Short mmCIF file of C-alpha atoms in Angstrom, two decimals:
data_model
loop_
_atom_site.label_atom_id
_atom_site.label_comp_id
_atom_site.label_asym_id
_atom_site.label_seq_id
_atom_site.Cartn_x
_atom_site.Cartn_y
_atom_site.Cartn_z
CA MET Z 1096 22.84 4.16 5.63
CA ARG Z 1097 22.16 0.44 5.98
CA LYS Z 1098 18.90 -1.07 4.83
CA ASN Z 1099 17.53 -1.94 8.29
CA SER Z 1100 18.98 0.97 10.23
CA ILE Z 1101 16.84 2.89 12.68
CA LYS Z 1102 16.96 5.94 10.42
CA ASN Z 1103 15.69 3.95 7.44
CA ILE Z 1104 12.86 2.42 9.52
CA ARG Z 1105 11.79 5.90 10.67
CA ILE Z 1106 11.86 7.24 7.12
CA ASN Z 1107 9.74 4.28 5.96
CA GLN Z 1108 7.16 4.97 8.68
CA GLU Z 1109 7.04 8.69 7.96
CA VAL Z 1110 6.66 8.20 4.20
CA LEU Z 1111 3.92 5.60 4.85
CA ARG Z 1112 2.01 8.01 7.09
CA GLU Z 1113 2.25 10.93 4.67
CA LEU Z 1114 1.50 8.80 1.61
CA SER Z 1115 -1.62 7.44 3.30
CA SER Z 1116 -2.89 10.92 4.13
CA ILE Z 1117 -2.19 12.20 0.60
CA ILE Z 1118 -4.02 9.29 -1.04
CA ARG Z 1119 -6.91 9.45 1.40
CA GLY Z 1120 -7.46 13.20 1.48
CA GLU Z 1121 -5.85 15.10 -1.35
CA ILE Z 1122 -6.20 13.07 -4.56
CA LYS Z 1123 -9.48 13.67 -6.38
CA ASP Z 1124 -9.04 11.09 -9.17
CA PRO Z 1125 -12.31 9.11 -9.59
CA ARG Z 1126 -10.37 5.99 -10.64
CA ILE Z 1127 -8.88 5.66 -7.16
CA ASN Z 1128 -11.03 3.47 -4.92
CA PRO Z 1129 -11.92 5.14 -1.59
CA MET Z 1130 -11.05 1.87 0.17
CA THR Z 1131 -7.36 2.11 -0.73
CA SER Z 1132 -4.73 1.70 1.96
CA VAL Z 1133 -0.95 1.80 2.03
CA VAL Z 1134 0.25 -1.46 3.58
CA GLU Z 1135 4.01 -0.96 3.56
CA VAL Z 1136 6.60 1.46 2.22
CA ILE Z 1137 10.22 0.55 1.59
CA VAL Z 1138 12.54 3.45 0.84
CA ALA Z 1139 15.92 2.58 -0.65
CA PRO Z 1140 18.94 3.47 1.54
CA ASP Z 1141 20.03 6.16 -0.97
CA LEU Z 1142 16.54 7.77 -0.78
CA LYS Z 1143 16.18 7.72 -4.57
CA THR Z 1144 13.42 5.11 -4.95
CA CYS Z 1145 10.51 3.90 -2.90
CA LYS Z 1146 8.21 0.88 -3.20
CA ALA Z 1147 4.69 1.51 -1.90
CA TYR Z 1148 2.56 -1.61 -1.40
CA ILE Z 1149 -1.10 -0.70 -1.92
CA SER Z 1150 -4.15 -2.73 -0.89
CA VAL Z 1151 -7.48 -2.06 -2.61
CA LEU Z 1152 -10.76 -3.46 -1.35
CA GLY Z 1153 -12.79 -4.34 -4.43
CA ASP Z 1154 -12.81 -6.35 -7.60
CA GLU Z 1155 -9.91 -6.79 -10.01
CA GLU Z 1156 -11.09 -3.97 -12.29
CA SER Z 1157 -11.20 -1.54 -9.37
CA GLN Z 1158 -7.68 -2.57 -8.35
CA LYS Z 1159 -6.35 -1.97 -11.88
CA ASP Z 1160 -8.06 1.43 -12.11
CA THR Z 1161 -6.69 2.46 -8.72
CA LEU Z 1162 -3.14 1.56 -9.71
CA GLU Z 1163 -3.52 3.51 -12.97
CA GLY Z 1164 -4.84 6.52 -11.08
CA LEU Z 1165 -2.00 6.40 -8.56
CA ARG Z 1166 0.62 6.05 -11.27
CA SER Z 1167 -0.80 9.04 -13.15
CA ALA Z 1168 -0.81 11.11 -9.94
CA GLU Z 1169 2.74 10.09 -9.01
CA GLY Z 1170 4.19 13.53 -9.78
CA TYR Z 1171 1.63 15.28 -7.57
CA ILE Z 1172 2.14 12.75 -4.77
CA ARG Z 1173 5.91 13.15 -4.95
CA ARG Z 1174 5.60 16.95 -4.84
CA GLN Z 1175 3.34 16.74 -1.77
CA LEU Z 1176 5.81 14.38 -0.08
CA ALA Z 1177 8.62 16.86 -0.76
CA LYS Z 1178 6.60 19.62 0.91
CA THR Z 1179 5.78 17.60 4.05
CA ILE Z 1180 8.88 15.47 4.58
CA ASN Z 1181 12.28 17.11 4.81
CA LEU Z 1182 14.57 14.66 3.01
CA ARG Z 1183 17.70 15.21 0.97
CA ASN Z 1184 16.04 13.49 -2.00
CA THR Z 1185 12.35 12.90 -2.53
CA PRO Z 1186 12.08 9.27 -3.59
CA GLU Z 1187 10.57 8.18 -6.89
CA ILE Z 1188 7.51 6.11 -5.94
CA LYS Z 1189 6.67 2.76 -7.49
CA PHE Z 1190 3.18 1.51 -6.60
CA ILE Z 1191 2.79 -2.26 -6.18
CA LEU Z 1192 -0.53 -4.02 -5.60
CA ASP Z 1193 -0.49 -6.02 -2.35
CA GLN Z 1194 -3.12 -8.73 -2.18
CA SER Z 1195 -2.15 -10.22 1.19
CA ILE Z 1196 -5.25 -8.83 2.97
CA GLU Z 1197 -7.56 -10.25 0.29
CA TYR Z 1198 -5.70 -13.56 0.48
CA GLY Z 1199 -6.15 -13.63 4.27
CA VAL Z 1200 -9.88 -12.96 3.99
CA ASN Z 1201 -10.27 -15.77 1.43
CA MET Z 1202 -8.33 -18.20 3.62
CA SER Z 1203 -10.50 -17.26 6.59
CA HIS Z 1204 -13.64 -18.05 4.56
CA HIS Z 1205 -12.20 -21.42 3.52
CA ILE Z 1206 -11.38 -22.29 7.13
CA ASP Z 1207 -14.90 -21.32 8.23
CA GLU Z 1208 -16.42 -23.54 5.51
CA ILE Z 1209 -14.27 -26.50 6.54
CA ASN Z 1210 -15.17 -26.02 10.20
CA LYS Z 1211 -18.85 -25.89 9.26
CA GLU Z 1212 -18.53 -29.16 7.29
CA ILE Z 1213 -16.74 -30.84 10.21
CA ASP Z 1214 -19.49 -29.72 12.61
CA GLU Z 1215 -22.18 -31.09 10.26
CA LYS Z 1216 -20.42 -34.46 10.01
CA GLU Z 1217 -20.12 -34.72 13.79
CA ASP Z 1218 -23.87 -34.15 14.23
#
């Protein structure tokens, strides 16, 4: 199976959907922030490994705690994935913190501040 094949894209989408529902509804770890979302999932073509990009709304400490909680619950998450998704191999999940949403929000604030300064100078 090639990396960008239709089958691989479908598997990525299905794993993303199931991983999101498992994190949102089934994990009871208090370290995991309730504002955690799965941004992207990339499953290797051999279905052995999987990179899950996680976005956490909160401070840096909350992000670190959430990643620790997810890494400690990896076995449970993998078992739940195996029950819900019928794959030859259940991939080993590696959680990676994705800060693109936070970066976008910060850039938006900077743009708003610059626009406000330009408006003040014009008046």
